[in-house]
Coordinates of C-alpha atoms and ligand atoms in Angstrom, one line a residue:
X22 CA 0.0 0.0 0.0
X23 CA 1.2 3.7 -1.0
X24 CA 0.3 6.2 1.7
X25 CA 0.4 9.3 -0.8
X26 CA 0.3 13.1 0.7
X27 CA 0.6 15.4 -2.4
X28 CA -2.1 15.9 -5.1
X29 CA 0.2 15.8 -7.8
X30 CA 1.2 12.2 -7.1
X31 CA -2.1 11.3 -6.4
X32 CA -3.4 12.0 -9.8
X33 CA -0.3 10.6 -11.5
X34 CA -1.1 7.2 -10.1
X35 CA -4.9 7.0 -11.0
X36 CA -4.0 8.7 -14.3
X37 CA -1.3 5.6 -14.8
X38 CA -3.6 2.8 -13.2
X39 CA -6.1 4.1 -15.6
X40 CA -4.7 4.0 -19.2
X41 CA -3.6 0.5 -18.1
X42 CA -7.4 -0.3 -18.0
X43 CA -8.3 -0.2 -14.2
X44 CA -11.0 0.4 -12.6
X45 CA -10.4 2.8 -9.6
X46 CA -13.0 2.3 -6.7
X47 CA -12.5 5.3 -3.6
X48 CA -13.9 5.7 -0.3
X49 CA -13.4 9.5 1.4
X50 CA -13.3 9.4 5.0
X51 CA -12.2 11.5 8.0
X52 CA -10.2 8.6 9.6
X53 CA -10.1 7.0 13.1
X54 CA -11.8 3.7 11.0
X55 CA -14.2 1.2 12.1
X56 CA -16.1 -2.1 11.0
X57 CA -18.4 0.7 8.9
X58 CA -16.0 2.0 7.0
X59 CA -13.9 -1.5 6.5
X60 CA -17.5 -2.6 5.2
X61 CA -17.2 0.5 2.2
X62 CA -13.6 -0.7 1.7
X63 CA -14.1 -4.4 1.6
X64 CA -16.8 -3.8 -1.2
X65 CA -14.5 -1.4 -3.0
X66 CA -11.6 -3.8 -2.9
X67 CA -14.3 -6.6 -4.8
X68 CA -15.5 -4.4 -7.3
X69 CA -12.4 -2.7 -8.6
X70 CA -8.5 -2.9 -9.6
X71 CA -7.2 0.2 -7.8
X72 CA -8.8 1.1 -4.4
X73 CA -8.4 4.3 -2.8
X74 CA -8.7 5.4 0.2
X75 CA -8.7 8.4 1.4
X76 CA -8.3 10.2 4.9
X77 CA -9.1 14.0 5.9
X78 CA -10.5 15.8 8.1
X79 CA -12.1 18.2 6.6
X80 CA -12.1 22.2 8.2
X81 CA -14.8 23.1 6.2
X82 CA -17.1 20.7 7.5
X83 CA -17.3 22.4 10.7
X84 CA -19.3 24.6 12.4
X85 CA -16.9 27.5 14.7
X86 CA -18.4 25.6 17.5
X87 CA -18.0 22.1 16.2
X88 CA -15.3 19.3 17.5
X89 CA -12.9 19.8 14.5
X90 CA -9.6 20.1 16.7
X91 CA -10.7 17.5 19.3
X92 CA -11.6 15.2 16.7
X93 CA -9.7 11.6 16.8
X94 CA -6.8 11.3 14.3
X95 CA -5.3 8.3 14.5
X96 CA -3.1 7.6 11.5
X97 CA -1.3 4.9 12.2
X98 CA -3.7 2.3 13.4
X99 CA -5.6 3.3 10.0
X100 CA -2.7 2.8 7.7
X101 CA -2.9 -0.3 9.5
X102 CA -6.7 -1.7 9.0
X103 CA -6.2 0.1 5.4
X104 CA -3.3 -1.8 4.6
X105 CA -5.6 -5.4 5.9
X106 CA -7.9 -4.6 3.6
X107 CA -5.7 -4.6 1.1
X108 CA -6.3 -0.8 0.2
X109 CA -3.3 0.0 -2.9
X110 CA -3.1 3.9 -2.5
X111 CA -4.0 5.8 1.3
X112 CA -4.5 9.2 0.3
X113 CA -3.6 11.6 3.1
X114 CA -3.3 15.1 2.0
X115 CA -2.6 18.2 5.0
X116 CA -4.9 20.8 5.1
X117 CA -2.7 23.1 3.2
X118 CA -2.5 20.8 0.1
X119 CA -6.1 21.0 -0.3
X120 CA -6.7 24.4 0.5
X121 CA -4.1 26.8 0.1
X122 CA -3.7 30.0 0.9
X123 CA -6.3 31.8 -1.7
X124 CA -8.7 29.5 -1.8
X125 CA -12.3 30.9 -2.7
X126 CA -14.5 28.5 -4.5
X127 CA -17.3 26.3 -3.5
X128 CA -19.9 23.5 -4.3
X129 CA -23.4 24.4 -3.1
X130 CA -26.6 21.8 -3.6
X131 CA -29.6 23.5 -2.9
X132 CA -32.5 22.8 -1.2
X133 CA -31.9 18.9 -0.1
X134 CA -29.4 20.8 2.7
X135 CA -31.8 22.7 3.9
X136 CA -33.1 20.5 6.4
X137 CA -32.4 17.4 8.9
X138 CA -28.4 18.1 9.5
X139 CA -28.4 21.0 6.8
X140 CA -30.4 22.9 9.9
X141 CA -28.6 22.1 12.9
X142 CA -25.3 23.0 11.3
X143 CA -25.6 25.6 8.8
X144 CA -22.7 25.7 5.6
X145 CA -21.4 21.7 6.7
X146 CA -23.1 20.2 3.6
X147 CA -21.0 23.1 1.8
X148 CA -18.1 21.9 3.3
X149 CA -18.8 18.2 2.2
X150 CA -19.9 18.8 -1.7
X151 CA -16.3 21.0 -1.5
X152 CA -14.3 18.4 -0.3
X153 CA -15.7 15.5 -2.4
X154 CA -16.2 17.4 -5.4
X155 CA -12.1 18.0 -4.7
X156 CA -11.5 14.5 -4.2
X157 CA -13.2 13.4 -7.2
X158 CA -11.6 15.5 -9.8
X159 CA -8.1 14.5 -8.0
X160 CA -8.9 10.7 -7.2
X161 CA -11.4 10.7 -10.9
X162 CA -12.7 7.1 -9.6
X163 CA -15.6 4.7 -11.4
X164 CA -17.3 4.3 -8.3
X165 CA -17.7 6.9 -5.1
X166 CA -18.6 4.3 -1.7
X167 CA -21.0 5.6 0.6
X168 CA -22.5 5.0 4.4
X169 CA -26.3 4.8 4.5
X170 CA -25.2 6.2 8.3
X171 CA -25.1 9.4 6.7
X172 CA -28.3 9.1 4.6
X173 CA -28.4 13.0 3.7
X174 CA -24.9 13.3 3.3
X175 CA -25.0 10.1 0.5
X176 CA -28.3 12.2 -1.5
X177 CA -26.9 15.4 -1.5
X178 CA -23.2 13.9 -3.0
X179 CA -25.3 11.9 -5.4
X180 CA -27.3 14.7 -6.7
X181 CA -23.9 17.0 -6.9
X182 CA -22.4 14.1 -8.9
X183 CA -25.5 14.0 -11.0
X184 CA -26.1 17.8 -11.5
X185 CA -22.4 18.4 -12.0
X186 CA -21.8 15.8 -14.2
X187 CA -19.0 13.2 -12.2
X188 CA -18.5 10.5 -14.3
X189 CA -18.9 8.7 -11.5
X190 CA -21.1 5.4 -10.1
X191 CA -22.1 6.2 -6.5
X192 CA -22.7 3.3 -4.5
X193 CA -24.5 3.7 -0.5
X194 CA -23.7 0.7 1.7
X195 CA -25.9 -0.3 4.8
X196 CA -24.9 0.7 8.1
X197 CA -22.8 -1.1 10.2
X198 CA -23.7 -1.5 13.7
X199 CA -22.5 -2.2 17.3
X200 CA -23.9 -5.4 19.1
X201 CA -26.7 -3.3 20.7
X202 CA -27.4 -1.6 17.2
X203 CA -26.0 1.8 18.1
X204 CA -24.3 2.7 14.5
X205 CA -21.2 2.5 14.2
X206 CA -19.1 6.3 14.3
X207 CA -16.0 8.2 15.4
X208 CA -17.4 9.8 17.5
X209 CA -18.8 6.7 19.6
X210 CA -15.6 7.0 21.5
X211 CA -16.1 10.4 22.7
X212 CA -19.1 9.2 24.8
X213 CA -18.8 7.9 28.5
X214 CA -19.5 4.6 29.7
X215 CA -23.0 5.6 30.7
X216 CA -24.0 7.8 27.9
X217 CA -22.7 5.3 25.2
X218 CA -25.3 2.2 26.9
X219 CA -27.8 5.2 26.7
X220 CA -27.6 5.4 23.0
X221 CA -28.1 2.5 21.9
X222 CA -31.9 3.6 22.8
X223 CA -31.8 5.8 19.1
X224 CA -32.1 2.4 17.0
X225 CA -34.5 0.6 19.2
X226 CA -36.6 3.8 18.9
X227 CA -35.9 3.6 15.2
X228 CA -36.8 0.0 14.9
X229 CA -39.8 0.8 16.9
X230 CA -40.9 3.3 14.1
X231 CA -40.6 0.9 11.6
X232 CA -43.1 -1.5 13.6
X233 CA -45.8 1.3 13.9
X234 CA -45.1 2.4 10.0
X235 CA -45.3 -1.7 8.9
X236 CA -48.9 -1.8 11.0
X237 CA -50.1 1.0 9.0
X238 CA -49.2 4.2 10.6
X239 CA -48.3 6.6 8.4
X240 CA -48.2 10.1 9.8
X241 CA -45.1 11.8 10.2
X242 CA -45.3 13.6 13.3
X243 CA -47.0 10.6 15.3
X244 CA -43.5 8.4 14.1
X245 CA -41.3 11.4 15.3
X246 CA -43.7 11.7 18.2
X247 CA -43.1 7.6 19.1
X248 CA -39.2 7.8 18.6
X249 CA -39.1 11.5 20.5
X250 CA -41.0 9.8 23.9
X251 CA -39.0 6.4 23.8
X252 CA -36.1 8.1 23.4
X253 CA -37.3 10.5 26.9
X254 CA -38.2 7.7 28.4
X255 CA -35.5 5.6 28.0
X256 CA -32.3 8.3 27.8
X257 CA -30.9 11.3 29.2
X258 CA -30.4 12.5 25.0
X259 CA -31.6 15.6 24.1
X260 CA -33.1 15.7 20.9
X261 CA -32.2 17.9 17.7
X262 CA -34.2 16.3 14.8
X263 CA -36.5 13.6 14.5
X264 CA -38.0 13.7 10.7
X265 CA -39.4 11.3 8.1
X266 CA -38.2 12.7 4.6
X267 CA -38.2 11.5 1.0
X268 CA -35.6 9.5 0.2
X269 CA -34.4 11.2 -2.9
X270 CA -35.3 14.8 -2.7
X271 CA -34.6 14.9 0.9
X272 CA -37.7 17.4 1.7
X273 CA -39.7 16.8 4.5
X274 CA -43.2 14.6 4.5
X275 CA -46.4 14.7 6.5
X276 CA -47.2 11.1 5.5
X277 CA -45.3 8.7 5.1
X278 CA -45.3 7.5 1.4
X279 CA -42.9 5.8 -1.2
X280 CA -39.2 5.3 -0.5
X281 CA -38.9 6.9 3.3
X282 CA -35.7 8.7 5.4
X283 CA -36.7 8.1 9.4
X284 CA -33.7 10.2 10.7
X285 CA -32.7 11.5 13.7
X286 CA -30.3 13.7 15.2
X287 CA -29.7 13.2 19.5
X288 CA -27.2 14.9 21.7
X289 CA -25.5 12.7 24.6
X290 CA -23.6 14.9 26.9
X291 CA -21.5 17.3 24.4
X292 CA -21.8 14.4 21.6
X293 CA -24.0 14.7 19.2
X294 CA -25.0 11.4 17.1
X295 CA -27.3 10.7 14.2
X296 CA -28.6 7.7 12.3
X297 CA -31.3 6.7 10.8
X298 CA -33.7 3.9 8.5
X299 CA -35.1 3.5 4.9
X300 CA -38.9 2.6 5.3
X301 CA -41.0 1.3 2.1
X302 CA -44.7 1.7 1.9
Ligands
AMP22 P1 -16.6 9.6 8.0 O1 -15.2 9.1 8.3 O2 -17.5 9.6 9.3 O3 -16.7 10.9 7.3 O4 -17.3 8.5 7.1 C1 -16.7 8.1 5.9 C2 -17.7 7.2 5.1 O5 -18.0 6.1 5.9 C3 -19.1 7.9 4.9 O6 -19.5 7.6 3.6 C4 -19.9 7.4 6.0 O7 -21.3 7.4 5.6 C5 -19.4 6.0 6.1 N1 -19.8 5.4 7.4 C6 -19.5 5.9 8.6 N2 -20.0 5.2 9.6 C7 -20.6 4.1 9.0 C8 -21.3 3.0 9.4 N3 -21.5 2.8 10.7 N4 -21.8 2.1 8.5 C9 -21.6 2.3 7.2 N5 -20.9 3.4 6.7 C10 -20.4 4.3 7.6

């Protein structure tokens, strides 16, 4: 495995792997990896020739008030689960290499980021079609690898691919989760012994919706209203979000209908998780 810092090099390799006919699969993340992203890299490594990883926390994905200096970096034990999975190029580039001094311009979708996380944390989604849209004119994969975990995150970057033109195949994966369901994050670790058995009360809730939705119920605010009062019951998380949207478009629903996003957004303590389920009607 090649654990590559600079852009340049970057593209020299794909350009290379790809006039010898590969296919070039990528997965972005922001590092400190788990079972949910080895399951994006496993599938990557099965469906393509060159698989690319790469690893950056991105500041423009954070809010002033966000954990971007506190949050985990831990190189070396993910150049070490990359290099199990048989990843061929890590693709680590500083802060400075992807935005240098000067830097101005942007990637905004519209509307799909204006709810759900697009509310609680104004300009991240900004951030996020930035830094992909970066990676994907330096990385210039067949296929983009995705976590249903972050279901609005995975629409918007599909949408940007499709509005912009990517010549790129974007594949979501399911989420990976712990034992007691809680999905899988980086930011599990920031949570104390206490609040982390706490949260595993967010996918019971959601599986709970999912019950009331398959026996028929389909309004919106009496699903948020079941998830909101388990989770009060049950927890000391304070809730952000609860909201059933369209899958696609993203937009809010007042009945449940079609191809459905039950999401959720709960603070534990100074954490703040999400996750969410894909109902059918
Ligand atoms: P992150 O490092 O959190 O930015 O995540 C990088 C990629 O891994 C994103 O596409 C996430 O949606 C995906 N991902 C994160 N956690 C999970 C999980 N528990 N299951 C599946 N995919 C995940």
């Amino acid at each position: 495995m090649r654990v590559v810092r600079s852009i340049r090099t970057m593209q020299r390799l794909v350009s290379q792997a790809k006039r010898s006919g590969k296919r070039v699969g990528f997965v972005p993340t922001m590092g400190a990896l788990h079972d949910g992203h080895r399951s994006l890299l496993r599938r990557c490594r099965r469906e393509n020739d060159l698989a690319v990883l790469s690893i950056f926390v991105n500041p423009k994905q954070f809010g002033l008030r966000e954990d971007f200096a506190k949050y985990p970096r831990r190189e070396h034990d993910d150049k070490k689960l990359a290099k199990k999975e048989k990843v061929d190029i890590m693709f680590v580039p500083s802060v400075k290499e992807m935005y240098p001094e000067g830097y101005l311009t942007y990637i905004e979708v519209e509307k799909m980021t204006q709810f759900l996380c697009g509310r609680s944390r104004p300009g991240h989604f900004k951030g996020v079609t930035t830094v992909v849209g970066k990676l994907l004119n330096i990385v210039t994969p067949d296929v983009l690898y995705l976590g249903q975990k972050d279901a609005q995150q995975a629409a918007v970057l599909k949408r940007m691919a499709r509005d912009l033109n990517f010549p790129v195949a974007v594949r979501v994966c399911p989420t990976v989760r712990e034992a007691d369901g809680l999905a899988m994050s980086s930011r599990n670790q920031y949570l104390p012994a206490g609040q982390r058995r706490e949260a595993a009360v967010l996918y019971r809730a959601l599986r709970e919706a999912r019950q009331g939705v398959a026996a028929g119920n389909r309004s919106s605010a009496g699903i948020a209203g079941g998830i909101r009062s388990r989770i009060g019951r049950e927890s000391s998380g304070r809730i952000d979000y609860i909201e059933c949207v369209d899958a696609d478009t993203i937009l809010p629903l007042k009945r449940i209908q079609g191809k459905t996003i039950i999401a959720l957004a709960v603070w534990f303590g100074k954490t703040r998780l999400i996750d969410n389920i894909i109902v059918r009607t």
